[in-house]
mmCIF file with all atom_site columns, C-alpha atoms in Angstrom:
data_model
loop_
_atom_site.group_PDB
_atom_site.id
_atom_site.type_symbol
_atom_site.label_atom_id
_atom_site.label_alt_id
_atom_site.label_comp_id
_atom_site.label_asym_id
_atom_site.label_entity_id
_atom_site.label_seq_id
_atom_site.pdbx_PDB_ins_code
_atom_site.Cartn_x
_atom_site.Cartn_y
_atom_site.Cartn_z
_atom_site.occupancy
_atom_site.B_iso_or_equiv
_atom_site.pdbx_formal_charge
_atom_site.auth_seq_id
_atom_site.auth_comp_id
_atom_site.auth_asym_id
_atom_site.auth_atom_id
_atom_site.pdbx_PDB_model_num
ATOM 1   C CA . MET A 1 1   ? 66.436 129.805 -27.668 1.00 0.00 ? 1   MET A CA 1
ATOM 2   C CA . LEU A 1 2   ? 68.413 126.681 -28.368 1.00 0.00 ? 2   LEU A CA 1
ATOM 3   C CA . VAL A 1 3   ? 69.976 126.963 -24.987 1.00 0.00 ? 3   VAL A CA 1
ATOM 4   C CA . LYS A 1 4   ? 66.585 127.056 -23.316 1.00 0.00 ? 4   LYS A CA 1
ATOM 5   C CA . ILE A 1 5   ? 65.422 124.043 -25.304 1.00 0.00 ? 5   ILE A CA 1
ATOM 6   C CA . SER A 1 6   ? 68.568 122.159 -24.400 1.00 0.00 ? 6   SER A CA 1
ATOM 7   C CA . ARG A 1 7   ? 68.171 122.998 -20.743 1.00 0.00 ? 7   ARG A CA 1
ATOM 8   C CA . SER A 1 8   ? 64.524 121.924 -20.869 1.00 0.00 ? 8   SER A CA 1
ATOM 9   C CA . LEU A 1 9   ? 65.433 118.588 -22.477 1.00 0.00 ? 9   LEU A CA 1
ATOM 10  C CA . LEU A 1 10  ? 68.252 118.048 -20.018 1.00 0.00 ? 10  LEU A CA 1
ATOM 11  C CA . SER A 1 11  ? 65.972 118.764 -17.115 1.00 0.00 ? 11  SER A CA 1
ATOM 12  C CA . SER A 1 12  ? 63.349 116.422 -18.494 1.00 0.00 ? 12  SER A CA 1
ATOM 13  C CA . ASN A 1 13  ? 65.900 113.646 -19.017 1.00 0.00 ? 13  ASN A CA 1
ATOM 14  C CA . ARG A 1 14  ? 67.207 114.121 -15.511 1.00 0.00 ? 14  ARG A CA 1
ATOM 15  C CA . GLY A 1 15  ? 63.665 113.738 -14.156 1.00 0.00 ? 15  GLY A CA 1
ATOM 16  C CA . ARG A 1 16  ? 63.124 110.586 -16.122 1.00 0.00 ? 16  ARG A CA 1
ATOM 17  C CA . CYS A 1 17  ? 66.448 109.153 -15.058 1.00 0.00 ? 17  CYS A CA 1
ATOM 18  C CA . ALA A 1 18  ? 65.648 109.954 -11.457 1.00 0.00 ? 18  ALA A CA 1
ATOM 19  C CA . LEU A 1 19  ? 62.285 108.244 -11.752 1.00 0.00 ? 19  LEU A CA 1
ATOM 20  C CA . MET A 1 20  ? 63.815 105.211 -13.401 1.00 0.00 ? 20  MET A CA 1
ATOM 21  C CA . LEU A 1 21  ? 66.603 105.065 -10.812 1.00 0.00 ? 21  LEU A CA 1
ATOM 22  C CA . ASN A 1 22  ? 64.076 105.412 -7.999  1.00 0.00 ? 22  ASN A CA 1
ATOM 23  C CA . LYS A 1 23  ? 61.932 102.673 -9.511  1.00 0.00 ? 23  LYS A CA 1
ATOM 24  C CA . TYR A 1 24  ? 64.920 100.397 -9.977  1.00 0.00 ? 24  TYR A CA 1
ATOM 25  C CA . THR A 1 25  ? 66.093 101.088 -6.455  1.00 0.00 ? 25  THR A CA 1
ATOM 26  C CA . THR A 1 26  ? 62.627 100.388 -5.073  1.00 0.00 ? 26  THR A CA 1
ATOM 27  C CA . GLU A 1 27  ? 62.330 97.163  -7.061  1.00 0.00 ? 27  GLU A CA 1
ATOM 28  C CA . SER A 1 28  ? 65.801 96.062  -6.010  1.00 0.00 ? 28  SER A CA 1
ATOM 29  C CA . SER A 1 29  ? 65.000 96.863  -2.442  1.00 0.00 ? 29  SER A CA 1
ATOM 30  C CA . ASN A 1 30  ? 61.730 94.937  -2.678  1.00 0.00 ? 30  ASN A CA 1
ATOM 31  C CA . ASN A 1 31  ? 63.495 91.997  -4.328  1.00 0.00 ? 31  ASN A CA 1
ATOM 32  C CA . GLU A 1 32  ? 66.201 91.972  -1.691  1.00 0.00 ? 32  GLU A CA 1
ATOM 33  C CA . SER A 1 33  ? 63.556 92.152  1.046   1.00 0.00 ? 33  SER A CA 1
ATOM 34  C CA . SER A 1 34  ? 61.629 89.318  -0.577  1.00 0.00 ? 34  SER A CA 1
ATOM 35  C CA . ASN A 1 35  ? 64.786 87.232  -0.942  1.00 0.00 ? 35  ASN A CA 1
ATOM 36  C CA . GLU A 1 36  ? 65.685 87.900  2.660   1.00 0.00 ? 36  GLU A CA 1
ATOM 37  C CA . GLN A 1 37  ? 62.196 86.832  3.764   1.00 0.00 ? 37  GLN A CA 1
ATOM 38  C CA . LYS A 1 38  ? 62.444 83.682  1.645   1.00 0.00 ? 38  LYS A CA 1
ATOM 39  C CA . THR A 1 39  ? 65.880 82.967  3.108   1.00 0.00 ? 39  THR A CA 1
ATOM 40  C CA . GLU A 1 40  ? 64.545 83.516  6.611   1.00 0.00 ? 40  GLU A CA 1
ATOM 41  C CA . LYS A 1 41  ? 61.567 81.239  5.882   1.00 0.00 ? 41  LYS A CA 1
ATOM 42  C CA . THR A 1 42  ? 63.892 78.588  4.476   1.00 0.00 ? 42  THR A CA 1
ATOM 43  C CA . GLU A 1 43  ? 66.131 78.760  7.545   1.00 0.00 ? 43  GLU A CA 1
ATOM 44  C CA . VAL A 1 44  ? 63.113 78.567  9.875   1.00 0.00 ? 44  VAL A CA 1
ATOM 45  C CA . THR A 1 45  ? 61.767 75.585  7.940   1.00 0.00 ? 45  THR A CA 1
ATOM 46  C CA . LYS A 1 46  ? 65.135 73.833  8.067   1.00 0.00 ? 46  LYS A CA 1
ATOM 47  C CA . ASN A 1 47  ? 65.464 74.458  11.788  1.00 0.00 ? 47  ASN A CA 1
ATOM 48  C CA . PHE A 1 48  ? 61.917 73.216  12.360  1.00 0.00 ? 48  PHE A CA 1
ATOM 49  C CA . GLU A 1 49  ? 62.589 70.094  10.339  1.00 0.00 ? 49  GLU A CA 1
ATOM 50  C CA . ILE A 1 50  ? 65.817 69.461  12.234  1.00 0.00 ? 50  ILE A CA 1
ATOM 51  C CA . GLN A 1 51  ? 64.041 69.893  15.567  1.00 0.00 ? 51  GLN A CA 1
ATOM 52  C CA . MET A 1 52  ? 61.208 67.618  14.446  1.00 0.00 ? 52  MET A CA 1
ATOM 53  C CA . LYS A 1 53  ? 63.700 64.979  13.354  1.00 0.00 ? 53  LYS A CA 1
ATOM 54  C CA . GLU A 1 54  ? 65.498 65.210  16.687  1.00 0.00 ? 54  GLU A CA 1
ATOM 55  C CA . LEU A 1 55  ? 62.180 64.897  18.538  1.00 0.00 ? 55  LEU A CA 1
ATOM 56  C CA . GLU A 1 56  ? 61.189 61.886  16.435  1.00 0.00 ? 56  GLU A CA 1
ATOM 57  C CA . GLU A 1 57  ? 64.534 60.232  17.162  1.00 0.00 ? 57  GLU A CA 1
ATOM 58  C CA . LYS A 1 58  ? 64.158 60.900  20.892  1.00 0.00 ? 58  LYS A CA 1
ATOM 59  C CA . LEU A 1 59  ? 60.589 59.559  20.799  1.00 0.00 ? 59  LEU A CA 1
ATOM 60  C CA . SER A 1 60  ? 61.704 56.430  18.959  1.00 0.00 ? 60  SER A CA 1
ATOM 61  C CA . LYS A 1 61  ? 64.530 55.920  21.445  1.00 0.00 ? 61  LYS A CA 1
ATOM 62  C CA . SER A 1 62  ? 62.132 56.437  24.344  1.00 0.00 ? 62  SER A CA 1
ATOM 63  C CA . GLU A 1 63  ? 59.768 53.819  22.893  1.00 0.00 ? 63  GLU A CA 1
ATOM 64  C CA . GLU A 1 64  ? 62.647 51.345  22.532  1.00 0.00 ? 64  GLU A CA 1
ATOM 65  C CA . GLU A 1 65  ? 63.763 52.009  26.098  1.00 0.00 ? 65  GLU A CA 1
ATOM 66  C CA . LYS A 1 66  ? 60.191 51.593  27.330  1.00 0.00 ? 66  LYS A CA 1
ATOM 67  C CA . LEU A 1 67  ? 59.843 48.249  25.544  1.00 0.00 ? 67  LEU A CA 1
ATOM 68  C CA . GLU A 1 68  ? 63.211 47.139  26.878  1.00 0.00 ? 68  GLU A CA 1
ATOM 69  C CA . LEU A 1 69  ? 62.267 48.087  30.446  1.00 0.00 ? 69  LEU A CA 1
ATOM 70  C CA . LYS A 1 70  ? 58.905 46.365  30.062  1.00 0.00 ? 70  LYS A CA 1
ATOM 71  C CA . ASP A 1 71  ? 60.625 43.206  28.848  1.00 0.00 ? 71  ASP A CA 1
ATOM 72  C CA . LYS A 1 72  ? 63.071 43.289  31.766  1.00 0.00 ? 72  LYS A CA 1
ATOM 73  C CA . PHE A 1 73  ? 60.203 43.854  34.182  1.00 0.00 ? 73  PHE A CA 1
ATOM 74  C CA . LEU A 1 74  ? 58.212 40.909  32.799  1.00 0.00 ? 74  LEU A CA 1
ATOM 75  C CA . ARG A 1 75  ? 61.296 38.688  32.896  1.00 0.00 ? 75  ARG A CA 1
ATOM 76  C CA . ALA A 1 76  ? 61.990 39.707  36.485  1.00 0.00 ? 76  ALA A CA 1
ATOM 77  C CA . MET A 1 77  ? 58.386 39.002  37.448  1.00 0.00 ? 77  MET A CA 1
ATOM 78  C CA . ALA A 1 78  ? 58.512 35.576  35.783  1.00 0.00 ? 78  ALA A CA 1
ATOM 79  C CA . GLU A 1 79  ? 61.798 34.732  37.490  1.00 0.00 ? 79  GLU A CA 1
ATOM 80  C CA . THR A 1 80  ? 60.385 35.856  40.832  1.00 0.00 ? 80  THR A CA 1
ATOM 81  C CA . GLU A 1 81  ? 57.333 33.650  40.338  1.00 0.00 ? 81  GLU A CA 1
ATOM 82  C CA . ASN A 1 82  ? 59.518 30.691  39.333  1.00 0.00 ? 82  ASN A CA 1
ATOM 83  C CA . THR A 1 83  ? 61.674 31.212  42.405  1.00 0.00 ? 83  THR A CA 1
ATOM 84  C CA . ARG A 1 84  ? 58.590 31.396  44.613  1.00 0.00 ? 84  ARG A CA 1
ATOM 85  C CA . VAL A 1 85  ? 57.234 28.143  43.124  1.00 0.00 ? 85  VAL A CA 1
ATOM 86  C CA . ARG A 1 86  ? 60.601 26.410  43.568  1.00 0.00 ? 86  ARG A CA 1
ATOM 87  C CA . MET A 1 87  ? 60.883 27.578  47.160  1.00 0.00 ? 87  MET A CA 1
ATOM 88  C CA . ARG A 1 88  ? 57.335 26.451  47.891  1.00 0.00 ? 88  ARG A CA 1
ATOM 89  C CA . LYS A 1 89  ? 58.080 23.028  46.392  1.00 0.00 ? 89  LYS A CA 1
ATOM 90  C CA . GLN A 1 90  ? 61.281 22.733  48.411  1.00 0.00 ? 90  GLN A CA 1
ATOM 91  C CA . ILE A 1 91  ? 59.402 23.636  51.584  1.00 0.00 ? 91  ILE A CA 1
ATOM 92  C CA . ASP A 1 92  ? 56.641 21.131  50.774  1.00 0.00 ? 92  ASP A CA 1
ATOM 93  C CA . ASP A 1 93  ? 59.213 18.434  49.966  1.00 0.00 ? 93  ASP A CA 1
ATOM 94  C CA . ALA A 1 94  ? 61.026 19.170  53.205  1.00 0.00 ? 94  ALA A CA 1
ATOM 95  C CA . LYS A 1 95  ? 57.764 18.732  55.111  1.00 0.00 ? 95  LYS A CA 1
ATOM 96  C CA . ILE A 1 96  ? 56.864 15.543  53.262  1.00 0.00 ? 96  ILE A CA 1
ATOM 97  C CA . PHE A 1 97  ? 60.231 13.862  52.943  1.00 0.00 ? 97  PHE A CA 1
ATOM 98  C CA . GLY A 1 98  ? 61.941 15.239  56.043  1.00 0.00 ? 98  GLY A CA 1
ATOM 99  C CA . ILE A 1 99  ? 61.105 11.995  57.851  1.00 0.00 ? 99  ILE A CA 1
ATOM 100 C CA . GLN A 1 100 ? 62.518 9.804   55.059  1.00 0.00 ? 100 GLN A CA 1
ATOM 101 C CA . GLY A 1 101 ? 65.637 8.827   57.013  1.00 0.00 ? 101 GLY A CA 1
ATOM 102 C CA . PHE A 1 102 ? 63.551 8.051   60.092  1.00 0.00 ? 102 PHE A CA 1
ATOM 103 C CA . CYS A 1 103 ? 61.185 5.920   57.984  1.00 0.00 ? 103 CYS A CA 1
ATOM 104 C CA . LYS A 1 104 ? 64.063 3.896   56.584  1.00 0.00 ? 104 LYS A CA 1
ATOM 105 C CA . ASP A 1 105 ? 65.194 3.101   60.116  1.00 0.00 ? 105 ASP A CA 1
ATOM 106 C CA . LEU A 1 106 ? 61.679 2.045   61.067  1.00 0.00 ? 106 LEU A CA 1
ATOM 107 C CA . LEU A 1 107 ? 61.541 -0.331  58.113  1.00 0.00 ? 107 LEU A CA 1
ATOM 108 C CA . GLU A 1 108 ? 64.182 -2.446  59.798  1.00 0.00 ? 108 GLU A CA 1
ATOM 109 C CA . VAL A 1 109 ? 61.907 -2.719  62.834  1.00 0.00 ? 109 VAL A CA 1
ATOM 110 C CA . ALA A 1 110 ? 59.021 -3.707  60.548  1.00 0.00 ? 110 ALA A CA 1
ATOM 111 C CA . ASP A 1 111 ? 61.205 -6.369  58.919  1.00 0.00 ? 111 ASP A CA 1
ATOM 112 C CA . VAL A 1 112 ? 62.169 -7.862  62.271  1.00 0.00 ? 112 VAL A CA 1
ATOM 113 C CA . LEU A 1 113 ? 58.562 -7.808  63.390  1.00 0.00 ? 113 LEU A CA 1
ATOM 114 C CA . LYS A 1 114 ? 57.417 -9.580  60.235  1.00 0.00 ? 114 LYS A CA 1
ATOM 115 C CA . LEU A 1 115 ? 60.121 -12.208 60.668  1.00 0.00 ? 115 LEU A CA 1
ATOM 116 C CA . ALA A 1 116 ? 59.000 -12.745 64.254  1.00 0.00 ? 116 ALA A CA 1
ATOM 117 C CA . ILE A 1 117 ? 55.396 -13.198 63.107  1.00 0.00 ? 117 ILE A CA 1
ATOM 118 C CA . GLU A 1 118 ? 56.416 -15.814 60.558  1.00 0.00 ? 118 GLU A CA 1
ATOM 119 C CA . ASN A 1 119 ? 58.506 -17.770 63.072  1.00 0.00 ? 119 ASN A CA 1
ATOM 120 C CA . THR A 1 120 ? 56.016 -17.724 65.932  1.00 0.00 ? 120 THR A CA 1
ATOM 121 C CA . ASP A 1 121 ? 52.997 -19.066 64.124  1.00 0.00 ? 121 ASP A CA 1
ATOM 122 C CA . PRO A 1 122 ? 52.247 -22.314 65.941  1.00 0.00 ? 122 PRO A CA 1
ATOM 123 C CA . LYS A 1 123 ? 50.190 -23.555 63.027  1.00 0.00 ? 123 LYS A CA 1
ATOM 124 C CA . LYS A 1 124 ? 53.345 -23.722 60.918  1.00 0.00 ? 124 LYS A CA 1
ATOM 125 C CA . SER A 1 125 ? 55.302 -25.694 63.504  1.00 0.00 ? 125 SER A CA 1
ATOM 126 C CA . THR A 1 126 ? 56.473 -29.109 62.304  1.00 0.00 ? 126 THR A CA 1
ATOM 127 C CA . ASP A 1 127 ? 56.981 -30.310 65.862  1.00 0.00 ? 127 ASP A CA 1
ATOM 128 C CA . PRO A 1 128 ? 54.070 -31.411 68.036  1.00 0.00 ? 128 PRO A CA 1
ATOM 129 C CA . LEU A 1 129 ? 53.175 -28.881 70.724  1.00 0.00 ? 129 LEU A CA 1
ATOM 130 C CA . ASP A 1 130 ? 51.155 -29.399 73.859  1.00 0.00 ? 130 ASP A CA 1
ATOM 131 C CA . ASN A 1 131 ? 48.106 -27.242 74.332  1.00 0.00 ? 131 ASN A CA 1
ATOM 132 C CA . ASN A 1 132 ? 49.728 -24.921 76.882  1.00 0.00 ? 132 ASN A CA 1
ATOM 133 C CA . VAL A 1 133 ? 52.711 -24.118 74.662  1.00 0.00 ? 133 VAL A CA 1
ATOM 134 C CA . PHE A 1 134 ? 50.482 -23.821 71.606  1.00 0.00 ? 134 PHE A CA 1
ATOM 135 C CA . GLU A 1 135 ? 48.176 -21.342 73.295  1.00 0.00 ? 135 GLU A CA 1
ATOM 136 C CA . ARG A 1 136 ? 51.035 -19.218 74.596  1.00 0.00 ? 136 ARG A CA 1
ATOM 137 C CA . LEU A 1 137 ? 52.788 -19.223 71.240  1.00 0.00 ? 137 LEU A CA 1
ATOM 138 C CA . ASP A 1 138 ? 49.549 -18.470 69.445  1.00 0.00 ? 138 ASP A CA 1
ATOM 139 C CA . SER A 1 139 ? 48.830 -15.610 71.862  1.00 0.00 ? 139 SER A CA 1
ATOM 140 C CA . MET A 1 140 ? 52.270 -14.124 71.267  1.00 0.00 ? 140 MET A CA 1
ATOM 141 C CA . HIS A 1 141 ? 51.828 -14.555 67.531  1.00 0.00 ? 141 HIS A CA 1
ATOM 142 C CA . GLN A 1 142 ? 48.495 -12.742 67.583  1.00 0.00 ? 142 GLN A CA 1
ATOM 143 C CA . GLY A 1 143 ? 50.040 -9.933  69.615  1.00 0.00 ? 143 GLY A CA 1
ATOM 144 C CA . LEU A 1 144 ? 52.815 -9.546  67.038  1.00 0.00 ? 144 LEU A CA 1
ATOM 145 C CA . VAL A 1 145 ? 50.269 -9.503  64.201  1.00 0.00 ? 145 VAL A CA 1
ATOM 146 C CA . MET A 1 146 ? 48.288 -6.780  65.954  1.00 0.00 ? 146 MET A CA 1
ATOM 147 C CA . THR A 1 147 ? 51.487 -4.788  66.550  1.00 0.00 ? 147 THR A CA 1
ATOM 148 C CA . GLU A 1 148 ? 52.415 -5.036  62.876  1.00 0.00 ? 148 GLU A CA 1
ATOM 149 C CA . SER A 1 149 ? 48.911 -3.990  61.834  1.00 0.00 ? 149 SER A CA 1
ATOM 150 C CA . ARG A 1 150 ? 49.079 -0.953  64.099  1.00 0.00 ? 150 ARG A CA 1
ATOM 151 C CA . LEU A 1 151 ? 52.565 -0.067  62.861  1.00 0.00 ? 151 LEU A CA 1
ATOM 152 C CA . LEU A 1 152 ? 51.457 -0.224  59.212  1.00 0.00 ? 152 LEU A CA 1
ATOM 153 C CA . LYS A 1 153 ? 48.488 2.055   59.971  1.00 0.00 ? 153 LYS A CA 1
ATOM 154 C CA . ILE A 1 154 ? 50.856 4.584   61.512  1.00 0.00 ? 154 ILE A CA 1
ATOM 155 C CA . PHE A 1 155 ? 53.043 4.291   58.427  1.00 0.00 ? 155 PHE A CA 1
ATOM 156 C CA . GLU A 1 156 ? 50.062 4.966   56.163  1.00 0.00 ? 156 GLU A CA 1
ATOM 157 C CA . LYS A 1 157 ? 49.049 7.953   58.281  1.00 0.00 ? 157 LYS A CA 1
ATOM 158 C CA . HIS A 1 158 ? 52.377 9.578   57.441  1.00 0.00 ? 158 HIS A CA 1
ATOM 159 C CA . GLY A 1 159 ? 52.314 8.565   53.773  1.00 0.00 ? 159 GLY A CA 1
ATOM 160 C CA . LEU A 1 160 ? 54.491 5.466   54.084  1.00 0.00 ? 160 LEU A CA 1
ATOM 161 C CA . VAL A 1 161 ? 52.807 2.631   52.190  1.00 0.00 ? 161 VAL A CA 1
ATOM 162 C CA . GLN A 1 162 ? 53.834 -0.883  51.216  1.00 0.00 ? 162 GLN A CA 1
ATOM 163 C CA . ILE A 1 163 ? 54.964 -1.986  47.771  1.00 0.00 ? 163 ILE A CA 1
ATOM 164 C CA . LYS A 1 164 ? 53.629 -5.506  47.870  1.00 0.00 ? 164 LYS A CA 1
ATOM 165 C CA . PRO A 1 165 ? 53.708 -7.266  44.500  1.00 0.00 ? 165 PRO A CA 1
ATOM 166 C CA . ILE A 1 166 ? 52.103 -10.643 43.971  1.00 0.00 ? 166 ILE A CA 1
ATOM 167 C CA . SER A 1 167 ? 53.196 -13.590 41.881  1.00 0.00 ? 167 SER A CA 1
ATOM 168 C CA . GLY A 1 168 ? 52.488 -12.962 38.215  1.00 0.00 ? 168 GLY A CA 1
ATOM 169 C CA . ASP A 1 169 ? 52.836 -9.161  38.359  1.00 0.00 ? 169 ASP A CA 1
ATOM 170 C CA . ARG A 1 170 ? 54.899 -7.555  35.635  1.00 0.00 ? 170 ARG A CA 1
ATOM 171 C CA . PHE A 1 171 ? 58.358 -6.576  36.853  1.00 0.00 ? 171 PHE A CA 1
ATOM 172 C CA . ASP A 1 172 ? 58.573 -2.803  37.295  1.00 0.00 ? 172 ASP A CA 1
ATOM 173 C CA . PRO A 1 173 ? 62.144 -1.495  37.731  1.00 0.00 ? 173 PRO A CA 1
ATOM 174 C CA . ASN A 1 174 ? 60.754 1.627   39.390  1.00 0.00 ? 174 ASN A CA 1
ATOM 175 C CA . LEU A 1 175 ? 59.132 -0.393  42.166  1.00 0.00 ? 175 LEU A CA 1
ATOM 176 C CA . HIS A 1 176 ? 60.935 -3.732  42.182  1.00 0.00 ? 176 HIS A CA 1
ATOM 177 C CA . GLU A 1 177 ? 64.512 -4.898  42.626  1.00 0.00 ? 177 GLU A CA 1
ATOM 178 C CA . ALA A 1 178 ? 65.345 -8.208  40.932  1.00 0.00 ? 178 ALA A CA 1
ATOM 179 C CA . ILE A 1 179 ? 67.729 -10.075 43.256  1.00 0.00 ? 179 ILE A CA 1
ATOM 180 C CA . PHE A 1 180 ? 67.659 -13.269 41.204  1.00 0.00 ? 180 PHE A CA 1
ATOM 181 C CA . ARG A 1 181 ? 66.116 -14.813 38.099  1.00 0.00 ? 181 ARG A CA 1
ATOM 182 C CA . VAL A 1 182 ? 64.644 -18.279 37.829  1.00 0.00 ? 182 VAL A CA 1
ATOM 183 C CA . PRO A 1 183 ? 63.745 -20.252 34.708  1.00 0.00 ? 183 PRO A CA 1
ATOM 184 C CA . ILE A 1 184 ? 60.228 -21.595 35.224  1.00 0.00 ? 184 ILE A CA 1
ATOM 185 C CA . PRO A 1 185 ? 58.368 -23.474 32.481  1.00 0.00 ? 185 PRO A CA 1
ATOM 186 C CA . ASN A 1 186 ? 54.952 -22.136 31.455  1.00 0.00 ? 186 ASN A CA 1
ATOM 187 C CA . LYS A 1 187 ? 55.648 -18.822 33.213  1.00 0.00 ? 187 LYS A CA 1
ATOM 188 C CA . GLU A 1 188 ? 55.855 -15.537 31.360  1.00 0.00 ? 188 GLU A CA 1
ATOM 189 C CA . SER A 1 189 ? 59.341 -14.091 31.246  1.00 0.00 ? 189 SER A CA 1
ATOM 190 C CA . GLY A 1 190 ? 59.771 -10.823 33.123  1.00 0.00 ? 190 GLY A CA 1
ATOM 191 C CA . THR A 1 191 ? 57.065 -11.473 35.686  1.00 0.00 ? 191 THR A CA 1
ATOM 192 C CA . VAL A 1 192 ? 57.446 -11.592 39.461  1.00 0.00 ? 192 VAL A CA 1
ATOM 193 C CA . GLU A 1 193 ? 57.504 -15.080 40.936  1.00 0.00 ? 193 GLU A CA 1
ATOM 194 C CA . ILE A 1 194 ? 58.946 -14.762 44.454  1.00 0.00 ? 194 ILE A CA 1
ATOM 195 C CA . ILE A 1 195 ? 58.733 -11.859 46.920  1.00 0.00 ? 195 ILE A CA 1
ATOM 196 C CA . SER A 1 196 ? 61.744 -11.822 49.230  1.00 0.00 ? 196 SER A CA 1
ATOM 197 C CA . LYS A 1 197 ? 61.143 -8.472  50.924  1.00 0.00 ? 197 LYS A CA 1
ATOM 198 C CA . ILE A 1 198 ? 58.267 -6.025  50.768  1.00 0.00 ? 198 ILE A CA 1
ATOM 199 C CA . GLY A 1 199 ? 59.105 -2.525  49.554  1.00 0.00 ? 199 GLY A CA 1
ATOM 200 C CA . PHE A 1 200 ? 57.896 0.867   50.762  1.00 0.00 ? 200 PHE A CA 1
ATOM 201 C CA . LYS A 1 201 ? 57.321 4.291   49.270  1.00 0.00 ? 201 LYS A CA 1
ATOM 202 C CA . LEU A 1 202 ? 56.900 7.611   51.035  1.00 0.00 ? 202 LEU A CA 1
ATOM 203 C CA . HIS A 1 203 ? 54.085 9.358   49.181  1.00 0.00 ? 203 HIS A CA 1
ATOM 204 C CA . ASP A 1 204 ? 55.252 9.051   45.555  1.00 0.00 ? 204 ASP A CA 1
ATOM 205 C CA . ARG A 1 205 ? 58.932 8.455   46.320  1.00 0.00 ? 205 ARG A CA 1
ATOM 206 C CA . VAL A 1 206 ? 60.225 4.899   46.563  1.00 0.00 ? 206 VAL A CA 1
ATOM 207 C CA . ILE A 1 207 ? 62.487 4.606   49.609  1.00 0.00 ? 207 ILE A CA 1
ATOM 208 C CA . ARG A 1 208 ? 62.926 0.847   49.292  1.00 0.00 ? 208 ARG A CA 1
ATOM 209 C CA . ALA A 1 209 ? 62.066 -1.233  46.254  1.00 0.00 ? 209 ALA A CA 1
ATOM 210 C CA . ALA A 1 210 ? 60.445 -4.623  46.770  1.00 0.00 ? 210 ALA A CA 1
ATOM 211 C CA . GLN A 1 211 ? 63.036 -7.388  46.434  1.00 0.00 ? 211 GLN A CA 1
ATOM 212 C CA . VAL A 1 212 ? 61.747 -10.059 44.100  1.00 0.00 ? 212 VAL A CA 1
ATOM 213 C CA . GLY A 1 213 ? 62.703 -13.094 42.051  1.00 0.00 ? 213 GLY A CA 1
ATOM 214 C CA . VAL A 1 214 ? 61.847 -12.746 38.386  1.00 0.00 ? 214 VAL A CA 1
ATOM 215 C CA . VAL A 1 215 ? 61.008 -15.404 35.829  1.00 0.00 ? 215 VAL A CA 1
ATOM 216 C CA . GLN A 1 216 ? 63.815 -15.670 33.299  1.00 0.00 ? 216 GLN A CA 1
#
């Protein structure tokens, strides 16, 4: 009888132990599975974060490169425009001032012509002249005056104009060349008193300053 009871208790204990072991094994297995899933989720999250960080860095770098390229492009465009403007100005200057050397040579002709006009005016002659000589000299003088007038019109047509100061004008070093100074009472210092030679400028560029005497 005792043996049967003992066997019954032993069998019952074995069943309970088996159930407890099975439960523990199941719980352990579930815990391990849950831990593995959490570990997998953590790894996936880390990888995703790493990839996102890499993408953000690449995007930031791309934006910087884009801004840098845009800046270089704008600078290149500005430099191209500046070069175009400079070239256009050089071409325009070449067209305008290409005849500067030729104009300077012509000024010598104009000077000689003006000197001839001054020396052939019969009205300024201190010697008496008969009518025949006077008329011929006056005719030549008038012809020289007309020639000078025509020459100056041609000069103006090509942008070559006279710098012709008058007595009392303020001396301008950009337009005038002081070849001497004279002390004159009751005259303002630094003003033009005598014009020795008329100047010329080609458009806005002075190619010969007017030679003047200035009040000291």
